Amino acid sequence: MIKINPLFILLFSLVAIPALSQEICISEEEKKLYDLINQYRKSKKLKPIPLSAKLTKTAQTHVHDLMDNYSYEDAATCNPHSWSDKGKWSSCCYTPDHKQAKCMWDKPMEIAGYQSAGYEIAYYTSGTANAQEGLEGWKKSPGHNPVIVNLGTWEKVEWKAIGIALYENYGVVWFGELTDEETPKVCK
């Protein structure tokens, strides 16, 4: 019979699942986007989605990666849900045919230890990304609006967590089906 030291199991579990090591903050504009999304959901008679520190960390990491490393010249091959090979994560080419979607869905676990898949909507603007423009664009999008208001493929899904990030030209929102007990704070 093999004996396993309980300390080894504890250390392995701490290494295998990244924890949030710093406080996660959102800006006032990101909080505005969060509020606008929930107001829009309320207008559709849907419950609000609790804000998640882990999904927000994932979102914040991705908008920085997009701003620093993504080129729309590559969009025919790898769309903006892709992740570069220039960070502490595995690279991911999310193809337009969605065949590589799992590499994106797994990012919340890889980046922040969120123990479920995450689903992202993203937007780009030539100006500064902001809450109102982001939501208005997503509401008009046949691929993004259904995620926000649980239509079509997303009809039976209950979102229990949401992460928000706006940075320079990009905005992203991550949705998850697992509750996250940690909530980001609004920081200035």
GROMACS .gro file of C-alpha atoms in nm:
model
  188
    1MET     CA    1   0.000   0.000   0.000
    2ILE     CA    2   0.136   0.341  -0.099
    3LYS     CA    3   0.122   0.614   0.163
    4ILE     CA    4   0.079   0.969   0.043
    5ASN     CA    5   0.182   1.250   0.270
    6PRO     CA    6  -0.116   1.489   0.324
    7LEU     CA    7   0.126   1.783   0.310
    8PHE     CA    8   0.224   1.675  -0.044
    9ILE     CA    9  -0.143   1.678  -0.149
   10LEU     CA   10  -0.194   2.024  -0.001
   11LEU     CA   11   0.117   2.163  -0.172
   12PHE     CA   12   0.025   2.001  -0.503
   13SER     CA   13  -0.326   2.146  -0.490
   14LEU     CA   14  -0.188   2.492  -0.416
   15VAL     CA   15   0.047   2.471  -0.714
   16ALA     CA   16  -0.203   2.314  -0.952
   17ILE     CA   17  -0.473   2.578  -0.903
   18PRO     CA   18  -0.360   2.940  -0.915
   19ALA     CA   19  -0.506   3.159  -0.642
   20LEU     CA   20  -0.564   3.530  -0.655
   21SER     CA   21  -0.255   3.675  -0.497
   22GLN     CA   22  -0.357   4.038  -0.512
   23GLU     CA   23  -0.677   4.232  -0.467
   24ILE     CA   24  -0.868   4.265  -0.792
   25CYS     CA   25  -1.004   4.610  -0.867
   26ILE     CA   26  -1.229   4.749  -1.137
   27SER     CA   27  -1.244   5.108  -1.255
   28GLU     CA   28  -1.555   5.324  -1.233
   29GLU     CA   29  -1.606   5.277  -1.609
   30GLU     CA   30  -1.585   4.897  -1.569
   31LYS     CA   31  -1.837   4.918  -1.284
   32LYS     CA   32  -2.060   5.122  -1.515
   33LEU     CA   33  -2.039   4.845  -1.776
   34TYR     CA   34  -2.127   4.586  -1.513
   35ASP     CA   35  -2.429   4.794  -1.405
   36LEU     CA   36  -2.541   4.853  -1.765
   37ILE     CA   37  -2.526   4.480  -1.843
   38ASN     CA   38  -2.739   4.399  -1.540
   39GLN     CA   39  -2.987   4.680  -1.620
   40TYR     CA   40  -3.018   4.538  -1.972
   41ARG     CA   41  -3.072   4.189  -1.831
   42LYS     CA   42  -3.335   4.327  -1.590
   43SER     CA   43  -3.521   4.483  -1.887
   44LYS     CA   44  -3.540   4.128  -2.027
   45LYS     CA   45  -3.667   3.994  -1.690
   46LEU     CA   46  -3.338   3.818  -1.617
   47LYS     CA   47  -3.153   3.801  -1.286
   48PRO     CA   48  -2.840   4.009  -1.229
   49ILE     CA   49  -2.507   3.830  -1.254
   50PRO     CA   50  -2.272   3.860  -0.954
   51LEU     CA   51  -1.936   4.021  -1.021
   52SER     CA   52  -1.643   3.776  -1.002
   53ALA     CA   53  -1.285   3.856  -0.903
   54LYS     CA   54  -1.153   3.549  -1.088
   55LEU     CA   55  -1.334   3.622  -1.413
   56THR     CA   56  -1.235   3.989  -1.381
   57LYS     CA   57  -0.870   3.889  -1.341
   58THR     CA   58  -0.905   3.679  -1.657
   59ALA     CA   59  -1.071   3.970  -1.839
   60GLN     CA   60  -0.806   4.219  -1.727
   61THR     CA   61  -0.527   3.985  -1.831
   62HIS     CA   62  -0.685   3.936  -2.172
   63VAL     CA   63  -0.745   4.304  -2.257
   64HIS     CA   64  -0.379   4.375  -2.181
   65ASP     CA   65  -0.270   4.081  -2.396
   66LEU     CA   66  -0.497   4.197  -2.679
   67MET     CA   67  -0.372   4.556  -2.661
   68ASP     CA   68  -0.008   4.458  -2.644
   69ASN     CA   69   0.001   4.158  -2.877
   70TYR     CA   70  -0.304   4.113  -3.102
   71SER     CA   71  -0.309   4.223  -3.465
   72TYR     CA   72  -0.623   4.235  -3.676
   73GLU     CA   73  -0.403   4.131  -3.967
   74ASP     CA   74  -0.423   3.782  -3.809
   75ALA     CA   75  -0.802   3.789  -3.758
   76ALA     CA   76  -0.872   3.554  -4.050
   77THR     CA   77  -0.668   3.289  -3.869
   78CYS     CA   78  -0.703   3.374  -3.498
   79ASN     CA   79  -0.989   3.599  -3.384
   80PRO     CA   80  -0.972   3.836  -3.082
   81HIS     CA   81  -1.065   3.557  -2.839
   82SER     CA   82  -0.712   3.429  -2.900
   83TRP     CA   83  -0.424   3.459  -2.652
   84SER     CA   84  -0.063   3.533  -2.744
   85ASP     CA   85   0.243   3.331  -2.646
   86LYS     CA   86   0.382   3.632  -2.459
   87GLY     CA   87   0.248   3.575  -2.109
   88LYS     CA   88   0.225   3.332  -1.820
   89TRP     CA   89  -0.044   3.129  -1.996
   90SER     CA   90  -0.065   2.886  -2.284
   91SER     CA   91  -0.115   3.049  -2.622
   92CYS     CA   92  -0.449   2.999  -2.791
   93CYS     CA   93  -0.556   3.055  -3.151
   94TYR     CA   94  -0.934   3.079  -3.143
   95THR     CA   95  -1.023   3.005  -3.504
   96PRO     CA   96  -1.321   3.163  -3.684
   97ASP     CA   97  -1.480   2.816  -3.717
   98HIS     CA   98  -1.480   2.789  -3.332
   99LYS     CA   99  -1.300   2.451  -3.346
  100GLN     CA  100  -1.039   2.581  -3.099
  101ALA     CA  101  -1.291   2.732  -2.855
  102LYS     CA  102  -1.191   2.512  -2.562
  103CYS     CA  103  -0.850   2.679  -2.537
  104MET     CA  104  -1.033   3.006  -2.465
  105TRP     CA  105  -1.301   2.853  -2.241
  106ASP     CA  106  -1.027   2.711  -2.015
  107LYS     CA  107  -0.850   3.046  -1.960
  108PRO     CA  108  -1.035   3.138  -1.634
  109MET     CA  109  -0.905   2.817  -1.473
  110GLU     CA  110  -0.554   2.869  -1.608
  111ILE     CA  111  -0.533   3.242  -1.526
  112ALA     CA  112  -0.727   3.266  -1.199
  113GLY     CA  113  -0.821   2.922  -1.070
  114TYR     CA  114  -1.190   2.957  -1.162
  115GLN     CA  115  -1.311   2.596  -1.152
  116SER     CA  116  -1.539   2.609  -1.456
  117ALA     CA  117  -1.532   2.717  -1.817
  118GLY     CA  118  -1.566   3.084  -1.902
  119TYR     CA  119  -1.721   3.244  -2.208
  120GLU     CA  120  -1.599   3.575  -2.344
  121ILE     CA  121  -1.745   3.857  -2.546
  122ALA     CA  122  -1.499   4.118  -2.673
  123TYR     CA  123  -1.498   4.446  -2.856
  124TYR     CA  124  -1.247   4.678  -3.016
  125THR     CA  125  -1.273   5.049  -3.084
  126SER     CA  126  -1.033   5.292  -3.248
  127GLY     CA  127  -1.095   5.526  -2.953
  128THR     CA  128  -1.097   5.447  -2.582
  129ALA     CA  129  -1.316   5.150  -2.488
  130ASN     CA  130  -1.611   5.254  -2.275
  131ALA     CA  131  -1.915   5.098  -2.112
  132GLN     CA  132  -2.192   5.250  -2.323
  133GLU     CA  133  -2.029   5.188  -2.662
  134GLY     CA  134  -1.935   4.833  -2.566
  135LEU     CA  135  -2.283   4.733  -2.453
  136GLU     CA  136  -2.455   4.903  -2.748
  137GLY     CA  137  -2.230   4.714  -2.991
  138TRP     CA  138  -2.287   4.382  -2.818
  139LYS     CA  139  -2.664   4.435  -2.811
  140LYS     CA  140  -2.661   4.467  -3.192
  141SER     CA  141  -2.437   4.164  -3.243
  142PRO     CA  142  -2.607   3.831  -3.323
  143GLY     CA  143  -2.310   3.648  -3.167
  144HIS     CA  144  -2.274   3.852  -2.848
  145ASN     CA  145  -2.624   3.962  -2.747
  146PRO     CA  146  -2.746   3.602  -2.692
  147VAL     CA  147  -2.466   3.544  -2.439
  148ILE     CA  148  -2.566   3.853  -2.238
  149VAL     CA  149  -2.939   3.779  -2.232
  150ASN     CA  150  -2.941   3.398  -2.250
  151LEU     CA  151  -3.090   3.341  -2.594
  152GLY     CA  152  -3.045   3.051  -2.837
  153THR     CA  153  -2.754   2.827  -2.735
  154TRP     CA  154  -2.735   3.013  -2.402
  155GLU     CA  155  -3.107   2.992  -2.316
  156LYS     CA  156  -3.074   2.722  -2.049
  157VAL     CA  157  -2.752   2.857  -1.900
  158GLU     CA  158  -2.762   3.036  -1.566
  159TRP     CA  159  -2.478   3.283  -1.538
  160LYS     CA  160  -2.350   3.290  -1.180
  161ALA     CA  161  -2.042   3.505  -1.233
  162ILE     CA  162  -1.921   3.782  -1.460
  163GLY     CA  163  -1.585   3.950  -1.510
  164ILE     CA  164  -1.535   4.290  -1.671
  165ALA     CA  165  -1.234   4.471  -1.820
  166LEU     CA  166  -1.184   4.781  -2.031
  167TYR     CA  167  -0.834   4.884  -2.138
  168GLU     CA  168  -0.738   5.133  -2.405
  169ASN     CA  169  -0.906   5.005  -2.726
  170TYR     CA  170  -1.052   4.680  -2.588
  171GLY     CA  171  -1.339   4.569  -2.372
  172VAL     CA  172  -1.411   4.212  -2.269
  173VAL     CA  173  -1.668   4.045  -2.048
  174TRP     CA  174  -1.638   3.688  -1.920
  175PHE     CA  175  -1.941   3.482  -1.815
  176GLY     CA  176  -1.934   3.174  -1.596
  177GLU     CA  177  -2.172   2.916  -1.453
  178LEU     CA  178  -1.992   2.880  -1.119
  179THR     CA  179  -2.033   3.121  -0.828
  180ASP     CA  180  -1.716   3.305  -0.726
  181GLU     CA  181  -1.711   3.409  -0.361
  182GLU     CA  182  -1.451   3.677  -0.430
  183THR     CA  183  -1.572   4.013  -0.561
  184PRO     CA  184  -1.352   4.285  -0.708
  185LYS     CA  185  -1.355   4.630  -0.552
  186VAL     CA  186  -1.402   4.957  -0.737
  187CYS     CA  187  -1.067   5.137  -0.723
  188LYS     CA  188  -0.968   5.475  -0.854
   0.00000   0.00000   0.00000
